[in-house]
Tab-separated table of C-alpha atoms in Angstrom:
chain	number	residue	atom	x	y	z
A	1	UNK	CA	3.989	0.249	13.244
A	2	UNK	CA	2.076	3.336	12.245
A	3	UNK	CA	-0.622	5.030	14.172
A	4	UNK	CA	-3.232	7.151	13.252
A	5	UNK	CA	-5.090	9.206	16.143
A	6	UNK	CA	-8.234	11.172	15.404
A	7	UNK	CA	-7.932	12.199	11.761
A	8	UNK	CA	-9.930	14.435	10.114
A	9	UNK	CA	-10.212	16.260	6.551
A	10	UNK	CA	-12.455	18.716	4.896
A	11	UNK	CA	-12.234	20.550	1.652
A	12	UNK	CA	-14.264	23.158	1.984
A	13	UNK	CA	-17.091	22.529	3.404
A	14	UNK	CA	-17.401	19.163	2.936
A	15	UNK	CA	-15.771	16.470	5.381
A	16	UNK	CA	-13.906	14.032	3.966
A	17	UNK	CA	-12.453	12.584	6.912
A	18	UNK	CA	-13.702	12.683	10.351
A	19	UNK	CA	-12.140	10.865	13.273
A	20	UNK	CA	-10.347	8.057	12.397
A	21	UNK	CA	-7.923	6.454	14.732
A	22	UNK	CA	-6.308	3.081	13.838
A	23	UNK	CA	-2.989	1.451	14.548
A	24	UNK	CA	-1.428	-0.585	10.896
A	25	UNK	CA	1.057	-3.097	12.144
A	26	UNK	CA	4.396	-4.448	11.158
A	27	UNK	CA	4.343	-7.490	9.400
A	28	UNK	CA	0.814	-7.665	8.584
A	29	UNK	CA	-1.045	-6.693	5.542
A	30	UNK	CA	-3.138	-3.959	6.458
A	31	UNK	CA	-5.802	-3.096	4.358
A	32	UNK	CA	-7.585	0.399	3.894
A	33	UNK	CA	-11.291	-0.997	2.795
A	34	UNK	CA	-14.031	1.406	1.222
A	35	UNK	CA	-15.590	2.271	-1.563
A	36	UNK	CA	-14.531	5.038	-4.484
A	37	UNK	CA	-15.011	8.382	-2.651
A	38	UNK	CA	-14.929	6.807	0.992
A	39	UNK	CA	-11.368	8.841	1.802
A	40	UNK	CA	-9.041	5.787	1.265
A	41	UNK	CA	-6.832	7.789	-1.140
A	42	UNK	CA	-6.836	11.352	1.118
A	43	UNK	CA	-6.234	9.094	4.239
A	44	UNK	CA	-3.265	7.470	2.519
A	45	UNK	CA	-1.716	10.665	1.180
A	46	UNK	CA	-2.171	12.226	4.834
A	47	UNK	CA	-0.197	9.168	6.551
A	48	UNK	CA	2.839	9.607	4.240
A	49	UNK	CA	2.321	13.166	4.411
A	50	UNK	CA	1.113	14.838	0.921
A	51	UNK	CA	-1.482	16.155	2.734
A	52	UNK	CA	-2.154	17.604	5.769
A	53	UNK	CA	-5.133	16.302	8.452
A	54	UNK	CA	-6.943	19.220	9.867
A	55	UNK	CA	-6.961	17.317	13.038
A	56	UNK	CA	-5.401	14.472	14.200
A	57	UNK	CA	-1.676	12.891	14.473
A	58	UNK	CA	0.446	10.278	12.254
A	59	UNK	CA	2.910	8.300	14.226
A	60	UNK	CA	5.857	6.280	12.263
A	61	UNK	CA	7.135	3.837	15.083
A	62	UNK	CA	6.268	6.793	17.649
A	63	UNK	CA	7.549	9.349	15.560
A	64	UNK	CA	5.124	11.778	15.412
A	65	UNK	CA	5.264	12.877	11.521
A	66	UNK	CA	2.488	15.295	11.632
A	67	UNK	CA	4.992	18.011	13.927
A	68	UNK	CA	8.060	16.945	11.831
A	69	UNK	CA	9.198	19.904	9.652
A	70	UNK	CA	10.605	19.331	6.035
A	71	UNK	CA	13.956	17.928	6.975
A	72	UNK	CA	12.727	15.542	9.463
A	73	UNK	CA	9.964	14.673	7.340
A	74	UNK	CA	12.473	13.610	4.621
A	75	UNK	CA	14.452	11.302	6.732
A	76	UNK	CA	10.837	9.242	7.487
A	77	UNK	CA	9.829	9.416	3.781
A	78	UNK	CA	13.139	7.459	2.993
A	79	UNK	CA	12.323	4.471	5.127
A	80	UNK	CA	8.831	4.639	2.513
A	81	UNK	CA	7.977	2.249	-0.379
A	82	UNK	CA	5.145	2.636	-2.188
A	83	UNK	CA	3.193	0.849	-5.078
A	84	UNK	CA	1.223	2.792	-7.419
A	85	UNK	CA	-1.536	1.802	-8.774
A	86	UNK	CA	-0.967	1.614	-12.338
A	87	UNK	CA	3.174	0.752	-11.142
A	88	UNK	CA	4.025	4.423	-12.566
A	89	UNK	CA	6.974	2.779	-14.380
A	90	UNK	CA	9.700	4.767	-16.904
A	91	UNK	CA	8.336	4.074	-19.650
A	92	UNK	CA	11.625	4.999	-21.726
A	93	UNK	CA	13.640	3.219	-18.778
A	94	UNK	CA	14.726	-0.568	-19.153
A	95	UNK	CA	13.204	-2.849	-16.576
A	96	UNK	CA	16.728	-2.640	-14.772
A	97	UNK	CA	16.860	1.384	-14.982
A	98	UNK	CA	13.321	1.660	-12.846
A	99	UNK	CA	14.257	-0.528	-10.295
A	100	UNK	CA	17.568	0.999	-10.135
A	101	UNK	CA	16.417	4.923	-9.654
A	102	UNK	CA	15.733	4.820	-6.246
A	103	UNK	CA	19.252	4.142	-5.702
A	104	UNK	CA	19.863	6.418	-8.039
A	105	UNK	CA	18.354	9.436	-6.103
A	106	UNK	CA	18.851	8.425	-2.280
A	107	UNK	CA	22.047	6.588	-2.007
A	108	UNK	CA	25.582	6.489	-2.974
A	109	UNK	CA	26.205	3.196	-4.183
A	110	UNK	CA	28.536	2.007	-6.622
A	111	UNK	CA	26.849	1.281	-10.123
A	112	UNK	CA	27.933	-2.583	-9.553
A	113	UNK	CA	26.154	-2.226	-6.473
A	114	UNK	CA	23.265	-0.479	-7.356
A	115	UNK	CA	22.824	-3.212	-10.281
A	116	UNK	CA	23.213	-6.562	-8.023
A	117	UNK	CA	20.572	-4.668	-5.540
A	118	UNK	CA	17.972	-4.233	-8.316
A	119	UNK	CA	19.164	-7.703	-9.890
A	120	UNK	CA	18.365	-9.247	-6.362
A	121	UNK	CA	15.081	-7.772	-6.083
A	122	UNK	CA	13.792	-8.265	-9.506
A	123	UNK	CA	14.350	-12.469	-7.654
A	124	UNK	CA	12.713	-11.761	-5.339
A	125	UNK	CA	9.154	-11.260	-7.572
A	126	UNK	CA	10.309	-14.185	-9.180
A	127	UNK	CA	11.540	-12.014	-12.608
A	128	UNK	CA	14.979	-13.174	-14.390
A	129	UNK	CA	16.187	-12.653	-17.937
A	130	UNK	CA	14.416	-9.403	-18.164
A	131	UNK	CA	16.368	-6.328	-17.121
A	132	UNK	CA	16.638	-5.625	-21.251
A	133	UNK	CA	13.310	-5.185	-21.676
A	134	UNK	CA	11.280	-1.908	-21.201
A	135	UNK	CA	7.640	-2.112	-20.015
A	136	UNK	CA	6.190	-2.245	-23.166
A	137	UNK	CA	7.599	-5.490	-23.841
A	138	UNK	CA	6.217	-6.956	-20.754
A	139	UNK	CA	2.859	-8.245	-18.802
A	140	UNK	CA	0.603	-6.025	-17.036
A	141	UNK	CA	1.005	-8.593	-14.143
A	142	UNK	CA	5.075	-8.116	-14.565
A	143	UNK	CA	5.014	-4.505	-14.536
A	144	UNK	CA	3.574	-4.768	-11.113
A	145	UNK	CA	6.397	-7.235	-10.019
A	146	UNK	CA	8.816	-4.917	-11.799
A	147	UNK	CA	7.062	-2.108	-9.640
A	148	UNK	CA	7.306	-4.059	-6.110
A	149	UNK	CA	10.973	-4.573	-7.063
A	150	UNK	CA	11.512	-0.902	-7.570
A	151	UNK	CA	9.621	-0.388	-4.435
A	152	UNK	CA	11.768	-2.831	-1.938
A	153	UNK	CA	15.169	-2.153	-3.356
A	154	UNK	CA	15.651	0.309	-0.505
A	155	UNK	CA	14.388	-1.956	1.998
A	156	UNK	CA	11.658	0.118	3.093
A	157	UNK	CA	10.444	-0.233	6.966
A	158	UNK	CA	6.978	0.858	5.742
A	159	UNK	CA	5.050	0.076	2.029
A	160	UNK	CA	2.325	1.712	0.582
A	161	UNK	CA	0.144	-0.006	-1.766
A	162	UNK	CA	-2.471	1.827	-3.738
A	163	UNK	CA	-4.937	-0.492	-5.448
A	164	UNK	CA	-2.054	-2.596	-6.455
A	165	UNK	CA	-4.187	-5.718	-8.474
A	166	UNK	CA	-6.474	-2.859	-10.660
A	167	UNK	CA	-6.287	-4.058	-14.260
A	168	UNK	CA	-5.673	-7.776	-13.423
A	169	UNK	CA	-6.556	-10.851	-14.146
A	170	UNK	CA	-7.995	-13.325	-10.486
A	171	UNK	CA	-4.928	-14.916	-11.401
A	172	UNK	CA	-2.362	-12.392	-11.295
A	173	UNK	CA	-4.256	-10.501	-8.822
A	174	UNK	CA	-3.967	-12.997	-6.390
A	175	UNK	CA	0.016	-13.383	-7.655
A	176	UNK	CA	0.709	-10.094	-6.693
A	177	UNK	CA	-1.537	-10.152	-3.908
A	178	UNK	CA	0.588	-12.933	-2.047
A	179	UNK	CA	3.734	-11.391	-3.206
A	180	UNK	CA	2.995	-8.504	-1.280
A	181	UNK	CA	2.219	-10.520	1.755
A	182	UNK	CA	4.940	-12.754	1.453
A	183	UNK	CA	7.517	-9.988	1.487
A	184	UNK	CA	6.008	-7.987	4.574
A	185	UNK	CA	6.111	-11.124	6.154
A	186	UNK	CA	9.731	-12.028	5.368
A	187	UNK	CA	11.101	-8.450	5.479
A	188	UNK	CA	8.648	-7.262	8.634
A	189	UNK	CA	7.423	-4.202	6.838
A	190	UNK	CA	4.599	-2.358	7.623
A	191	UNK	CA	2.606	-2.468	5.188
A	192	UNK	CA	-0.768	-0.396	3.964
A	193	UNK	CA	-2.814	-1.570	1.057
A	194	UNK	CA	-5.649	0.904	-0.996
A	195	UNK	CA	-8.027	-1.423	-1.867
A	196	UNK	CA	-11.968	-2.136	-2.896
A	197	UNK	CA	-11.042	-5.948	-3.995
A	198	UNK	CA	-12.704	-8.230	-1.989
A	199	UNK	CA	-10.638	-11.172	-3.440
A	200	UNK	CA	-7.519	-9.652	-1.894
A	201	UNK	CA	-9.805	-8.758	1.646
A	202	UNK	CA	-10.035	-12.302	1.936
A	203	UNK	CA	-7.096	-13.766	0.998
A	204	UNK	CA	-4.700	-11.142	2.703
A	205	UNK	CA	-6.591	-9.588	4.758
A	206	UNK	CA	-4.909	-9.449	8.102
A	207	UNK	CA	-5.794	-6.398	9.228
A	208	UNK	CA	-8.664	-3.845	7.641
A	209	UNK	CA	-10.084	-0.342	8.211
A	210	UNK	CA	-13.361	0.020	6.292
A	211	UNK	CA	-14.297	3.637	5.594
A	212	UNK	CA	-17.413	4.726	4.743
A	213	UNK	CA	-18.481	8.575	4.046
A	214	UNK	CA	-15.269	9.435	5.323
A	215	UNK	CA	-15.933	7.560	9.033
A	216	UNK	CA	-13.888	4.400	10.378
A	217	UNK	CA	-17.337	1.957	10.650
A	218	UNK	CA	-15.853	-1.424	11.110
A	219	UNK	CA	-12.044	-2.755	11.756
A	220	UNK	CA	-11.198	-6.374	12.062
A	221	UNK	CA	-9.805	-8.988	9.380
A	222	UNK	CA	-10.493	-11.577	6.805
A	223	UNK	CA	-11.825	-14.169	9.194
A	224	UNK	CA	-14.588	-12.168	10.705
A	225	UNK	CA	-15.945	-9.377	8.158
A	226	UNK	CA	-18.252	-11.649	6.488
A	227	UNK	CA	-19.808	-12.052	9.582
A	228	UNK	CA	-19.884	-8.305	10.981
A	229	UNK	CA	-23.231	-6.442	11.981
A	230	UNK	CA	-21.843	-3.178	10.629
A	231	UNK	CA	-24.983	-2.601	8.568
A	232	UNK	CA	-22.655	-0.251	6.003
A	233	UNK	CA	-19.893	-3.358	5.315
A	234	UNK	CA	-22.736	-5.553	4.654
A	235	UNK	CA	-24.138	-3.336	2.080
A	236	UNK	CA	-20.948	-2.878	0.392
A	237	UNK	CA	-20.296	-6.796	0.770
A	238	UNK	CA	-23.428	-7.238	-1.076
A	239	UNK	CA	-22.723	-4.660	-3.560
A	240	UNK	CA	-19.004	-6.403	-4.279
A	241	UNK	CA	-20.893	-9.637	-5.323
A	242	UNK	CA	-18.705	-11.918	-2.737
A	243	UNK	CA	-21.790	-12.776	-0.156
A	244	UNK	CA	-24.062	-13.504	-3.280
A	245	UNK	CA	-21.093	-15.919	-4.880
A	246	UNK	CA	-20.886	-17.206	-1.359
A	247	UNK	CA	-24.657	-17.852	-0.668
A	248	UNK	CA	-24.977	-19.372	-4.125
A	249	UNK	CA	-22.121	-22.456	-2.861
């Protein structure tokens, strides 16, 4: 579980965050909602600590991160995963040496090891016969399976996903999307997902903050948002094109 209690943000002058208290739990997909410039990206970089809130707390399983110092902080960002959103893979790394370099920097495994951990994972997202190959030679919607891999092969307690189907196909998108799902499920992760796709809202959707202007507006899940009174969701539902798709059935 993480918690968030009262979190704000300004740059400046200008508030990015104000407020915003919300508890992401484990095993559930937990979805950060919002448009571009709504403080999903500064509120993600402030729970796993890139930033610092001006106000507020981060709690890691009651762990209060926010008074950690460096050291402590360390041992916390070790239990992390994280997707990025464009995977961030080695380019001049095989498939195998990406997933591999976590182990690489935080443990001392033997290089047998090390290679039937990555091996194992790379399963897992439902990728054989490819350790050879380097990114280049693969999918857009296998680099982001390669980059899940890389991003469970520690066996994280908490994953961070930041827009993780941008670029994709429906298709793939909704590959990775249940991927994700399937693993926090299986492996009881918490896990936080960046994300203006509707199409993942309601298909994974278990748990969602929607932001708006920097402000928590709305919380709830994929059963109840399309039926919300928040007058700001319902504008941005409209905007995303799902309630006109929906009205037109």
């Amino acid at each position: 579980m993480i918690e968030i209690k009262n979190i704000s943000k300004k740059f400046d002058e200008k508030i990015v965050l104000k407020n915003i208290s919300f508890v992401f739990e484990t095993g559930k997909t937990n979805l950060i909602l919002g448009r571009s410039g709504a403080g999903k990206t500064i509120l993600l970089k402030i729970i796993t600590g890139l930033i610092e809130p001006d106000e507020g707390e981060v709690f890691f399983d009651n762990r209060n991160f926010t008074r950690m110092n460096f050291k402590e902080r360390k041992k916390i960002r070790n239990e992390f995963g994280t997707i990025f959103q464009f995977g961030a893979l080695f380019d001049y790394m095989t498939v195998l040496e990406n997933v591999i370099f976590p182990l690489n920097m935080l443990t001392s495994l033997s290089k047998n090891e090390k290679i039937e951990r990555a091996i194992f994972c790379l399963k897992r997202v439902n990728l054989v016969n490819v350790e050879n190959l380097y990114p280049s030679e693969i999918s857009g919607g296998m680099r982001k399976r390669v980059a899940i891999a890389r991003a469970i092969v520690l066996n994280p307690k908490y994953l961070f996903c930041d827009e993780p189907t941008s670029g994709l196909d429906p298709y793939t998108a909704s590959v990775i999307d249940n991927l994700i799902k399937e693993i926090t499920e299986e492996y009881k992760i918490t896990t936080i997902i960046n994300t203006h796709d509707m199409n993942s809202v309601l298909s994974i959707g278990e748990k969602i903050l929607f932001l708006a202007d920097g402000e928590k507006v709305w919380e709830g899940n994929k059963h109840n948002i399309l039926h919300s009174d928040c007058e700001k969701l319902n504008k941005f539902l409209f905007s995303s094109g799902i309630m006109k798709m929906l009205y037109r059935k």
